Each structure stands twice: as C-alpha cells, then as structure tokens.
C-alpha cells in the first residue's frame, strides 16, 4: 500500500482520527485570521505594528515586530493547536496535500520569490539555512569555498565548520577598499580575480549589515557562469528580501538563504532556503525531515531514500513552533499586497533622504554607497570623535533606536523601513547633527 503524508511519523491512533478531521477547527481558524486590511497607504501599513510609540524605531531589520496580519494568523493557529493539538497538527502536517499547511506556506513563499513551492525549504533562521547548505554540499578534501572579508559571522562560521569537516579550505576575498565608493566593476573584478581552480563554491551577502552595501548579485552570477568550471553561488539574502525589488528565482544564486523574521516581518524564528531542483539534488541532508514521504517509506523498508535530495528532504524535521512557521504565509501575503516595487521604492526613498542629510554633516563619514542600486535599507556611518556604541547610546537617550554593526570594525547604523516616516528620518538627522556638532 502506498503511504500517504498522514502516515508519515504518525502514531497508530492517527488512523482512528480520519473520521474526526478538524474541519470545524480549520473553519474557525479562517474566521480568526481576517482578510488583509487596505495597505495602499503607508500610514495604514505603519498602523499594523504594535511598536512602542515613545521611540523612533530604526533597527527593525534586527528582528521583526509582528504586524497585525501575522499576529492574527499566529494567534489563530495557536488557538487551533491548543484546542486540539493532535488532530490539528496531524491534519496540517500528515494528511492529504490539499490540507497540508507547510505545502501552502511554501507555495505562498514561492509566489513572492518567483519560484516553485517544491523549491522552498522552511528553516528557522538565516544561520540555520546557511549551515544546511554548506554542510549539505559534497565538499571534497582540497576543495575551496571562497567567501569575502565582508560577510556575517553566521556565514563565515557555516563555511568554516563545513570546510573543516570535509578537509576542504575557505578563503576570504576583499571586494572593495571602501564600500561607499565601490563600483560594480570593482566588486565583480575582485571576486573574479580571487577565484582559483579549486574554488568550488562562492559565498556572498546580498545586502551587507556591516556597511549597507548591496552587491550586484546578477552581475556576480553572470561572471561566475562565464568561467570554464563555474563555482556554485551561495547568497545570504536576509537584508535584501523584503527590502529590494528583485526576483530571487532568477537572480542567479544557486542557493539563496534568508531569515524572514527581519524585513519580511514573518514570525520570529522563520527563514527560507531557495534552490532549483538540480541544486537541491547536489546536497546531502543533515537533519531528518518530516516532509518527504520517500524518506519515511525508505526508513520503514530499511533502505536509503531513492533519488536525489530535494527541498522537502533538506527541510529540518521534528516538531517545531508550528504556529510561527505557518503564519509565515500571512507575512508574504502582506508583502504581495503592498507590492514589492512600492515597498522597495519607499525604503529607498527614506534611505536616500537619510544619506543626503548625513552627507551634509562635516564630522560624519558615511560607509554606505549613495547609489540606490548599490544600497538598500541600511545606512552605516561614523561621527568623528564619538565611538559607534556612544552614538547609539546618545541616540537612544533621544528615544531613537539605532544599532552598531556586529563586525570586527563596527559602525553606527540607522535603517529606515516601512515602520518609519520621512518626518522620523528628519528627526533622526537632527539628532545626529547635534552629536556631530
Ligand atoms: C548579513 C546577516 N546574515 C545573517 C544574519 C543572521 O540572521 P539570523 O538571525 O536569521 O540567523 C544576520 C543578522 O542580522 C546578518 O546581518
């Protein structure tokens, strides 16, 4: 007998449950998760957030405040699970595909990414996604993973841990001298010059949280594909997804990893990895999955799963904070309703306003490129004579929430996002002007 999804890891009692499917629970859930509000103006979008109005929030990229549609979806799923944990989770995870909530989430996410639902792996953080990819790659002794000096701790450590295990090596290239005046040619040229015959994988970050620079991923991918033996391209996309108007499915990344709990406003503890079927097929899974029936069938038959890996097989299994994972769909729906080009234009306009203001301050050095094409939603800067941590402290004393970049060389950061207004950007500029005077 062919096993269905509902048999996957379900206890025998699950069979008795088929006649008691929680259809009413699903209907109740739909009632608890109302349709999206009108999000056609930015005040309406801001009103979705329960942020403390006593502060101006310029560090929303750090971790999301859940907007109302996400809070409603989370609460709906939480109530439904609390009311009937076995039946609700059983049906949502292991029943027929039509009621499978992870499949619905993947389909919703894929619509936004410009890919297919079966290309999406749901994870819990950018860090976890990067670790899954690098540890999944079949690195051989002597292979090299080339990354850059500019990437985040989570990216470097994912590479280092995976390379160490495989007796492979990692190396860090420098893409530019100064982020603020880097050019596409400089970035692509420096990366190309750093590639060696043993370079099998290149790992870069789309939008850097150190300086706010946005890398030209499409140009990098085109350059890599022009090489005789193209390395695979892994992209940490966390600060581009939800802030930049680009289509992940066509941008040229072989593996795209991003937390969705930053610019996407999806529930905290949610993330995705996107790859096409060929690239998923190259990987070796690390964590047993609860999503692919072939893995379960193979286990019951005491054999390895047949065929290449895929997104479902790579998806970390075990029971999770399901209400968080399933409520991801509400955030992606919200972004689709706001429209990616509008979101990106709003973020770019306020960041440009901030950069223009900072550029006029004599004691301020900005590290983020002025060009919109090479930046996104983060502005990194220094004030002569004031340590970045003191800049952040002094802004906080004025109820402005900024942050410092967690890198060996650290800067102060302000990140205008959809929770801000142009007036708030002016207020932040006035405060920086006082500190820089
Ligand atoms: C560039 C970059 N990559 C990865 C991470 C880690 O993200 P997560 O918390 O989703 O693992 C961060 C954190 O902000 C980051 O700035």
CSV table of C-alpha atoms and ligand atoms in Angstrom, one decimal:
chain,number,residue,atom,x,y,z
A,1,UNK,CA,0.0,0.0,0.0
A,2,UNK,CA,1.4,3.4,-0.9
A,3,UNK,CA,1.8,5.5,2.2
A,4,UNK,CA,0.2,8.9,2.3
A,5,UNK,CA,1.5,12.0,4.0
A,6,UNK,CA,-0.6,11.3,7.0
A,7,UNK,CA,1.2,8.1,7.7
A,8,UNK,CA,4.5,9.9,8.0
A,9,UNK,CA,5.6,9.5,11.6
A,10,UNK,CA,2.0,9.4,12.8
A,11,UNK,CA,1.2,7.1,15.7
A,12,UNK,CA,-1.3,4.2,15.0
A,13,UNK,CA,-4.0,6.3,16.8
A,14,UNK,CA,-3.9,8.6,13.8
A,15,UNK,CA,-5.8,6.0,11.7
A,16,UNK,CA,-8.8,6.3,14.0
A,17,UNK,CA,-8.6,10.1,13.7
A,18,UNK,CA,-9.5,10.1,10.0
A,19,UNK,CA,-13.2,10.3,10.7
A,20,UNK,CA,-12.7,13.2,13.2
A,21,UNK,CA,-10.8,15.6,11.0
A,22,UNK,CA,-10.9,19.1,12.4
A,23,UNK,CA,-12.8,20.7,9.5
A,24,UNK,CA,-14.6,22.9,12.1
A,25,UNK,CA,-11.2,23.9,13.5
A,26,UNK,CA,-10.0,25.0,10.1
A,27,UNK,CA,-13.2,27.0,9.6
A,28,UNK,CA,-12.8,28.6,13.0
A,29,UNK,CA,-9.2,29.3,12.1
A,30,UNK,CA,-10.2,31.1,8.9
A,31,UNK,CA,-12.6,33.2,10.9
A,32,UNK,CA,-9.8,34.1,13.4
A,33,UNK,CA,-7.5,35.2,10.6
A,34,UNK,CA,-9.4,38.0,8.8
A,35,UNK,CA,-8.6,39.2,5.3
A,36,UNK,CA,-5.8,41.7,4.9
A,37,UNK,CA,-6.6,45.3,5.6
A,38,UNK,CA,-6.2,48.0,2.9
A,39,UNK,CA,-2.4,48.6,2.8
A,40,UNK,CA,-2.4,51.1,0.0
A,41,UNK,CA,-1.1,54.0,2.1
A,42,UNK,CA,2.0,53.9,4.3
A,43,UNK,CA,0.2,55.1,7.5
A,44,UNK,CA,-2.1,52.1,7.2
A,45,UNK,CA,1.0,49.9,6.9
A,46,UNK,CA,2.6,51.5,10.0
A,47,UNK,CA,-0.7,51.0,11.9
A,48,UNK,CA,-0.2,47.2,11.6
A,49,UNK,CA,2.7,47.3,14.0
A,50,UNK,CA,2.4,47.4,17.8
A,51,UNK,CA,5.7,49.3,18.2
A,52,UNK,CA,6.2,51.5,21.3
A,53,UNK,CA,5.3,55.0,20.0
A,54,UNK,CA,7.7,56.5,22.6
A,55,UNK,CA,10.6,55.6,20.3
A,56,UNK,CA,11.6,56.0,16.7
A,57,UNK,CA,12.5,52.5,15.5
A,58,UNK,CA,15.5,52.5,13.1
A,59,UNK,CA,16.7,48.9,13.8
A,60,UNK,CA,13.7,46.9,12.6
A,61,UNK,CA,15.9,44.8,10.4
A,62,UNK,CA,17.4,43.3,13.6
A,63,UNK,CA,14.3,41.2,14.4
A,64,UNK,CA,10.7,41.9,13.3
A,65,UNK,CA,7.8,43.3,15.2
A,66,UNK,CA,4.9,41.1,14.0
A,67,UNK,CA,2.3,43.2,12.1
A,68,UNK,CA,-1.4,42.6,12.7
A,69,UNK,CA,-2.0,40.1,9.9
A,70,UNK,CA,0.9,38.0,11.2
A,71,UNK,CA,-0.2,38.3,14.9
A,72,UNK,CA,-3.8,37.3,13.8
A,73,UNK,CA,-2.5,34.3,11.9
A,74,UNK,CA,-0.2,33.2,14.8
A,75,UNK,CA,-3.0,33.6,17.3
A,76,UNK,CA,-5.4,31.7,15.1
A,77,UNK,CA,-3.0,28.7,14.7
A,78,UNK,CA,-2.1,28.8,18.4
A,79,UNK,CA,-5.7,28.6,19.5
A,80,UNK,CA,-6.5,25.9,17.0
A,81,UNK,CA,-3.5,23.8,18.2
A,82,UNK,CA,-4.2,24.5,21.8
A,83,UNK,CA,-7.8,23.4,21.3
A,84,UNK,CA,-6.9,20.1,19.6
A,85,UNK,CA,-3.1,19.6,19.3
A,86,UNK,CA,-3.2,16.1,17.9
A,87,UNK,CA,-6.0,16.5,15.3
A,88,UNK,CA,-4.9,19.9,14.1
A,89,UNK,CA,-1.2,19.2,13.7
A,90,UNK,CA,-1.9,15.7,12.3
A,91,UNK,CA,-4.1,17.1,9.6
A,92,UNK,CA,-1.9,20.1,8.8
A,93,UNK,CA,1.3,18.1,8.6
A,94,UNK,CA,0.5,14.5,7.6
A,95,UNK,CA,-2.9,14.4,5.9
A,96,UNK,CA,-3.6,14.9,2.2
A,97,UNK,CA,-1.7,17.6,0.3
A,98,UNK,CA,-4.8,19.8,0.0
A,99,UNK,CA,-4.8,20.4,3.7
A,100,UNK,CA,-1.0,20.4,4.2
A,101,UNK,CA,-0.1,23.7,5.8
A,102,UNK,CA,3.7,23.6,5.1
A,103,UNK,CA,2.9,23.0,1.4
A,104,UNK,CA,0.6,26.0,1.4
A,105,UNK,CA,3.3,28.1,3.1
A,106,UNK,CA,5.9,27.0,0.6
A,107,UNK,CA,3.5,27.9,-2.3
A,108,UNK,CA,2.9,31.4,-0.8
A,109,UNK,CA,6.6,32.0,-0.3
A,110,UNK,CA,7.4,30.7,-3.8
A,111,UNK,CA,4.9,33.1,-5.4
A,112,UNK,CA,6.9,36.0,-3.8
A,113,UNK,CA,10.3,34.5,-4.7
A,114,UNK,CA,9.3,33.8,-8.3
A,115,UNK,CA,9.9,30.1,-7.9
A,116,UNK,CA,8.0,26.9,-7.2
A,117,UNK,CA,6.7,25.7,-3.9
A,118,UNK,CA,8.8,22.5,-4.1
A,119,UNK,CA,12.0,24.6,-4.4
A,120,UNK,CA,11.5,26.2,-0.9
A,121,UNK,CA,12.9,24.7,2.3
A,122,UNK,CA,11.5,26.2,5.5
A,123,UNK,CA,14.1,26.9,8.2
A,124,UNK,CA,14.3,28.9,11.4
A,125,UNK,CA,17.0,31.5,10.7
A,126,UNK,CA,19.5,32.6,8.1
A,127,UNK,CA,22.1,30.9,10.2
A,128,UNK,CA,20.3,27.6,10.0
A,129,UNK,CA,19.8,27.9,6.3
A,130,UNK,CA,23.4,28.7,5.6
A,131,UNK,CA,24.6,25.8,7.8
A,132,UNK,CA,22.2,23.4,5.9
A,133,UNK,CA,23.5,24.4,2.6
A,134,UNK,CA,27.3,24.4,3.4
A,135,UNK,CA,27.1,21.2,5.3
A,136,UNK,CA,25.0,19.7,2.6
A,137,UNK,CA,27.4,20.4,-0.2
A,138,UNK,CA,29.6,17.4,-1.2
A,139,UNK,CA,32.9,19.2,-0.5
A,140,UNK,CA,36.0,17.0,-1.0
A,141,UNK,CA,39.4,17.3,0.6
A,142,UNK,CA,41.3,20.1,-1.2
A,143,UNK,CA,38.1,21.9,-2.4
A,144,UNK,CA,37.9,25.6,-1.6
A,145,UNK,CA,35.0,27.7,-0.5
A,146,UNK,CA,35.7,31.3,-1.5
A,147,UNK,CA,33.9,34.0,0.6
A,148,UNK,CA,34.7,37.6,1.4
A,149,UNK,CA,36.0,39.5,4.3
A,150,UNK,CA,32.7,41.4,4.4
A,151,UNK,CA,30.3,38.6,5.4
A,152,UNK,CA,28.5,38.0,8.7
A,153,UNK,CA,29.6,35.7,11.5
A,154,UNK,CA,26.9,33.2,10.6
A,155,UNK,CA,28.1,32.9,7.0
A,156,UNK,CA,31.8,32.6,7.8
A,157,UNK,CA,31.2,30.1,10.6
A,158,UNK,CA,28.9,27.9,8.4
A,159,UNK,CA,31.6,27.7,5.8
A,160,UNK,CA,34.4,27.1,8.4
A,161,UNK,CA,32.6,24.3,10.2
A,162,UNK,CA,31.6,22.6,6.9
A,163,UNK,CA,35.0,23.0,5.3
A,164,UNK,CA,36.8,21.7,8.4
A,165,UNK,CA,34.6,18.6,8.5
A,166,UNK,CA,35.3,17.9,4.8
A,167,UNK,CA,39.0,18.7,4.9
A,168,UNK,CA,38.3,21.5,2.5
A,169,UNK,CA,39.5,25.1,2.8
A,170,UNK,CA,38.0,28.5,3.0
A,171,UNK,CA,39.4,31.8,1.8
A,172,UNK,CA,38.2,35.4,2.1
A,173,UNK,CA,38.5,37.8,-0.8
A,174,UNK,CA,38.3,41.6,-0.4
A,175,UNK,CA,35.7,43.0,-2.9
A,176,UNK,CA,36.3,46.7,-2.4
A,177,UNK,CA,38.5,49.2,-0.5
A,178,UNK,CA,35.7,51.3,0.7
A,179,UNK,CA,32.1,50.3,0.5
A,180,UNK,CA,31.0,53.9,0.0
A,181,UNK,CA,32.7,54.3,-3.4
A,182,UNK,CA,32.7,50.7,-4.6
A,183,UNK,CA,31.6,50.1,-8.2
A,184,UNK,CA,30.1,47.0,-9.9
A,185,UNK,CA,33.2,46.5,-11.9
A,186,UNK,CA,35.5,46.7,-8.8
A,187,UNK,CA,33.3,44.2,-7.0
A,188,UNK,CA,32.9,41.7,-9.8
A,189,UNK,CA,36.6,42.1,-10.9
A,190,UNK,CA,38.0,41.5,-7.4
A,191,UNK,CA,35.8,38.4,-7.0
A,192,UNK,CA,36.8,37.0,-10.4
A,193,UNK,CA,40.5,37.6,-9.7
A,194,UNK,CA,40.2,35.7,-6.4
A,195,UNK,CA,38.8,32.5,-8.0
A,196,UNK,CA,41.2,29.6,-8.3
A,197,UNK,CA,40.8,26.2,-10.0
A,198,UNK,CA,40.0,24.6,-6.6
A,199,UNK,CA,37.2,27.1,-5.8
A,200,UNK,CA,34.0,25.0,-5.9
A,201,UNK,CA,31.7,27.4,-4.0
A,202,UNK,CA,31.4,31.2,-3.7
A,203,UNK,CA,29.5,32.6,-0.7
A,204,UNK,CA,28.5,36.3,-0.6
A,205,UNK,CA,26.0,38.5,1.1
A,206,UNK,CA,23.3,40.5,-0.9
A,207,UNK,CA,23.0,43.5,1.5
A,208,UNK,CA,25.8,43.8,4.0
A,209,UNK,CA,24.8,44.5,7.6
A,210,UNK,CA,28.4,45.9,8.1
A,211,UNK,CA,28.2,48.8,5.7
A,212,UNK,CA,24.8,48.6,4.0
A,213,UNK,CA,26.3,48.0,0.5
A,214,UNK,CA,24.2,45.9,-1.8
A,215,UNK,CA,26.1,43.5,-4.0
A,216,UNK,CA,25.2,43.2,-7.7
A,217,UNK,CA,24.3,39.5,-7.4
A,218,UNK,CA,23.1,39.3,-11.1
A,219,UNK,CA,26.5,40.6,-12.3
A,220,UNK,CA,28.4,38.2,-10.0
A,221,UNK,CA,26.3,35.3,-11.2
A,222,UNK,CA,26.9,36.1,-14.8
A,223,UNK,CA,30.6,36.4,-14.2
A,224,UNK,CA,30.7,33.0,-12.4
A,225,UNK,CA,28.8,31.3,-15.2
A,226,UNK,CA,31.2,32.6,-17.8
A,227,UNK,CA,34.1,30.7,-16.1
A,228,UNK,CA,35.1,27.3,-17.6
A,229,UNK,CA,34.3,25.5,-14.3
A,230,UNK,CA,31.7,27.7,-12.6
A,231,UNK,CA,31.6,27.5,-8.8
A,232,UNK,CA,28.2,27.3,-7.1
A,233,UNK,CA,27.0,30.7,-5.7
A,234,UNK,CA,25.5,30.8,-2.2
A,235,UNK,CA,23.8,34.1,-1.2
A,236,UNK,CA,22.9,35.3,2.3
A,237,UNK,CA,20.0,37.4,1.2
A,238,UNK,CA,18.5,38.3,4.6
A,239,UNK,CA,18.7,42.1,4.3
A,240,UNK,CA,17.6,42.2,0.6
A,241,UNK,CA,14.5,40.0,0.9
A,242,UNK,CA,11.5,42.3,1.7
A,243,UNK,CA,13.6,45.5,1.1
A,244,UNK,CA,14.7,45.2,-2.6
A,245,UNK,CA,12.7,44.7,-5.7
A,246,UNK,CA,14.3,41.7,-7.3
A,247,UNK,CA,13.2,38.2,-8.1
A,248,UNK,CA,15.1,35.6,-6.2
A,249,UNK,CA,14.2,32.8,-8.6
A,250,UNK,CA,16.0,34.5,-11.5
A,251,UNK,CA,18.8,36.5,-9.8
A,252,UNK,CA,21.4,33.8,-10.4
A,253,UNK,CA,22.0,32.5,-6.9
A,254,UNK,CA,22.3,28.7,-6.7
A,255,UNK,CA,21.3,28.7,-3.1
A,256,UNK,CA,19.5,31.7,-1.5
A,257,UNK,CA,19.3,31.7,2.3
A,258,UNK,CA,17.3,34.4,4.2
A,259,UNK,CA,15.6,34.8,7.5
A,260,UNK,CA,12.1,36.0,7.1
A,261,UNK,CA,12.0,37.5,10.6
A,262,UNK,CA,13.6,40.8,9.5
A,263,UNK,CA,12.4,42.7,6.5
A,264,UNK,CA,9.6,40.3,5.6
A,265,UNK,CA,8.0,40.7,9.1
A,266,UNK,CA,7.2,37.0,9.2
A,267,UNK,CA,7.2,35.4,12.7
A,268,UNK,CA,10.4,35.4,14.7
A,269,UNK,CA,12.2,32.1,14.2
A,270,UNK,CA,11.3,31.7,10.5
A,271,UNK,CA,13.5,31.5,7.4
A,272,UNK,CA,13.8,30.0,3.9
A,273,UNK,CA,16.3,28.5,1.6
A,274,UNK,CA,15.6,28.6,-2.1
A,275,UNK,CA,17.3,26.5,-4.8
A,276,UNK,CA,16.2,24.8,-8.0
A,277,UNK,CA,15.8,21.1,-8.3
A,278,UNK,CA,19.3,20.5,-9.7
A,279,UNK,CA,21.0,22.3,-6.9
A,280,UNK,CA,18.9,20.7,-4.2
A,281,UNK,CA,19.9,17.4,-5.8
A,282,UNK,CA,23.6,18.1,-5.1
A,283,UNK,CA,23.1,18.3,-1.4
A,284,UNK,CA,23.3,15.7,1.4
A,285,UNK,CA,20.6,16.2,4.1
A,286,UNK,CA,21.7,16.8,7.7
A,287,UNK,CA,18.5,16.7,9.7
A,288,UNK,CA,15.8,14.1,9.3
A,289,UNK,CA,12.8,15.6,7.6
A,290,UNK,CA,9.1,15.3,8.4
A,291,UNK,CA,8.0,16.5,5.0
A,292,UNK,CA,9.1,13.9,2.3
A,293,UNK,CA,7.2,10.7,2.2
A,294,UNK,CA,10.0,8.9,0.4
A,295,UNK,CA,12.3,9.4,3.4
A,296,UNK,CA,9.7,7.8,5.7
A,297,UNK,CA,8.9,4.9,3.2
A,298,UNK,CA,12.6,4.2,2.9
A,299,UNK,CA,13.0,4.1,6.7
A,300,UNK,CA,10.2,1.6,7.1
A,301,UNK,CA,11.8,-0.5,4.3
A,302,UNK,CA,15.2,-0.2,5.9
A,303,UNK,CA,16.8,1.3,2.8
A,304,UNK,CA,18.2,4.8,1.9
A,305,UNK,CA,15.8,7.2,0.2
A,306,UNK,CA,15.7,6.8,-3.5
A,307,UNK,CA,16.6,9.7,-5.9
A,308,UNK,CA,18.4,12.9,-5.4
A,309,UNK,CA,17.8,15.3,-2.4
A,310,UNK,CA,15.1,18.0,-2.8
A,311,UNK,CA,13.8,20.9,-0.8
A,312,UNK,CA,11.5,18.7,1.3
A,313,UNK,CA,14.2,16.2,2.1
A,314,UNK,CA,16.5,19.0,3.2
A,315,UNK,CA,13.9,20.7,5.4
A,316,UNK,CA,14.7,20.1,9.1
A,317,UNK,CA,12.1,17.9,10.7
A,318,UNK,CA,10.9,17.4,14.2
A,319,UNK,CA,8.0,19.2,15.7
A,320,UNK,CA,8.5,23.0,15.7
A,321,UNK,CA,6.7,26.2,16.8
A,322,UNK,CA,4.3,25.4,14.0
A,323,UNK,CA,2.1,28.4,14.6
A,324,UNK,CA,5.2,30.6,13.8
A,325,UNK,CA,6.1,28.6,10.6
A,326,UNK,CA,2.6,28.5,9.3
A,327,UNK,CA,2.0,32.2,9.9
A,328,UNK,CA,4.8,33.0,7.5
A,329,UNK,CA,2.2,32.9,4.8
A,330,UNK,CA,0.4,35.9,6.2
A,331,UNK,CA,3.6,38.0,6.0
A,332,UNK,CA,4.3,37.0,2.4
A,333,UNK,CA,0.7,37.8,1.5
A,334,UNK,CA,1.1,41.2,3.2
A,335,UNK,CA,4.2,41.9,1.2
A,336,UNK,CA,2.5,40.9,-2.1
A,337,UNK,CA,-0.4,43.1,-1.3
A,338,UNK,CA,1.9,46.1,-0.6
A,339,UNK,CA,3.7,45.2,-3.9
A,340,UNK,CA,7.5,44.6,-4.0
A,341,UNK,CA,8.3,47.7,-6.2
A,342,UNK,CA,6.3,50.0,-3.9
A,343,UNK,CA,8.0,48.6,-0.8
A,344,UNK,CA,11.4,48.9,-2.2
A,345,UNK,CA,10.8,52.4,-3.5
A,346,UNK,CA,9.5,53.6,-0.1
A,347,UNK,CA,12.6,52.1,1.7
A,348,UNK,CA,15.0,53.5,-0.9
A,349,UNK,CA,13.4,57.0,-0.7
A,350,UNK,CA,13.8,57.2,3.1
A,351,UNK,CA,17.3,55.8,3.0
A,352,UNK,CA,18.2,58.3,0.3
A,353,UNK,CA,16.8,61.1,2.4
A,354,UNK,CA,18.9,59.9,5.3
A,355,UNK,CA,22.1,59.6,3.2
A,356,UNK,CA,21.6,63.1,1.7
A,357,UNK,CA,21.2,64.6,5.2
A,358,UNK,CA,24.2,62.7,6.6
A,359,UNK,CA,26.4,63.7,3.6
A,360,UNK,CA,26.0,67.3,4.6
A,361,UNK,CA,27.4,66.9,8.1
A,362,UNK,CA,31.1,67.7,8.3
A,363,UNK,CA,32.0,65.3,11.1
A,364,UNK,CA,30.1,62.4,9.7
A,365,UNK,CA,31.6,59.7,7.5
A,366,UNK,CA,29.1,57.5,5.7
A,367,UNK,CA,30.1,54.0,4.7
A,368,UNK,CA,27.0,53.1,2.6
A,369,UNK,CA,27.1,53.8,-1.1
A,370,UNK,CA,24.9,56.8,-2.1
A,371,UNK,CA,23.7,55.0,-5.3
A,372,UNK,CA,20.4,53.3,-4.8
A,373,UNK,CA,21.5,50.3,-7.0
A,374,UNK,CA,24.3,49.6,-4.5
A,375,UNK,CA,22.4,50.1,-1.3
A,376,UNK,CA,19.1,49.1,0.3
A,377,UNK,CA,17.6,49.8,3.7
A,378,UNK,CA,20.7,50.2,6.0
A,379,UNK,CA,22.9,53.3,6.4
A,380,UNK,CA,26.2,52.8,8.2
A,381,UNK,CA,28.1,55.9,9.4
A,382,UNK,CA,30.7,57.2,11.9
A,383,UNK,CA,30.9,60.5,13.8
A,384,UNK,CA,34.4,61.8,14.3
A,385,UNK,CA,35.4,61.6,17.9
A,386,UNK,CA,32.4,59.6,19.0
A,387,UNK,CA,32.6,55.8,19.3
A,388,UNK,CA,29.8,54.0,17.4
A,389,UNK,CA,28.5,52.5,20.7
A,390,UNK,CA,28.3,56.0,22.1
A,391,UNK,CA,26.5,57.3,19.0
A,392,UNK,CA,23.9,54.5,19.6
A,393,UNK,CA,23.6,55.3,23.3
A,394,UNK,CA,23.2,59.0,22.7
A,395,UNK,CA,20.6,58.5,20.1
A,396,UNK,CA,18.8,56.2,22.5
A,397,UNK,CA,18.8,58.9,25.1
A,398,UNK,CA,16.8,60.9,22.5
A,399,UNK,CA,14.5,57.9,22.0
A,400,UNK,CA,15.9,57.0,18.6
A,401,UNK,CA,16.7,53.3,18.3
A,402,UNK,CA,19.9,52.8,16.2
A,403,UNK,CA,22.4,49.9,16.3
A,404,UNK,CA,26.0,49.1,15.9
A,405,UNK,CA,27.2,46.6,13.3
A,406,UNK,CA,28.5,43.3,14.9
A,407,UNK,CA,31.7,43.1,13.0
A,408,UNK,CA,35.4,43.5,13.8
A,409,UNK,CA,35.2,47.1,12.5
A,410,UNK,CA,31.9,48.5,13.8
A,411,UNK,CA,29.8,51.4,12.6
A,412,UNK,CA,26.6,53.1,13.8
A,413,UNK,CA,23.6,52.1,11.7
A,414,UNK,CA,20.2,53.7,11.1
A,415,UNK,CA,17.8,51.7,8.9
A,416,UNK,CA,14.6,53.5,7.7
A,417,UNK,CA,12.0,50.9,6.9
A,418,UNK,CA,8.2,50.7,6.5
A,419,UNK,CA,7.7,51.4,10.2
A,420,UNK,CA,9.2,54.9,9.7
A,421,UNK,CA,8.1,58.1,8.0
A,422,UNK,CA,10.1,60.9,6.3
A,423,UNK,CA,9.5,63.1,9.3
A,424,UNK,CA,11.1,60.5,11.6
A,425,UNK,CA,14.1,60.4,9.2
A,426,UNK,CA,14.4,64.2,9.6
A,427,UNK,CA,14.1,63.8,13.4
A,428,UNK,CA,17.0,61.2,13.4
A,429,UNK,CA,19.0,63.5,11.2
A,430,UNK,CA,18.5,66.4,13.6
A,431,UNK,CA,19.7,64.2,16.5
A,432,UNK,CA,22.8,63.1,14.6
A,433,UNK,CA,23.5,66.7,13.7
A,434,UNK,CA,23.6,67.5,17.4
A,435,UNK,CA,26.0,64.7,18.2
A,436,UNK,CA,28.2,65.7,15.3
A,437,UNK,CA,28.4,69.4,16.2
B,1,LIG,C1,24.1,39.6,6.9
B,1,LIG,C2,23.5,38.7,8.0
B,1,LIG,N1,23.4,37.4,7.8
B,1,LIG,C3,22.9,36.6,8.8
B,1,LIG,C4,22.4,37.1,10.0
B,1,LIG,C5,21.8,36.2,11.0
B,1,LIG,O1,20.4,36.1,10.7
B,1,LIG,P1,19.5,35.1,11.5
B,1,LIG,O2,19.3,35.7,12.9
B,1,LIG,O3,18.3,35.0,10.7
B,1,LIG,O4,20.2,33.8,11.6
B,1,LIG,C6,22.4,38.5,10.2
B,1,LIG,C7,21.8,39.1,11.4
B,1,LIG,O5,21.3,40.1,11.4
B,1,LIG,C8,23.0,39.3,9.2
B,1,LIG,O6,23.1,40.6,9.4
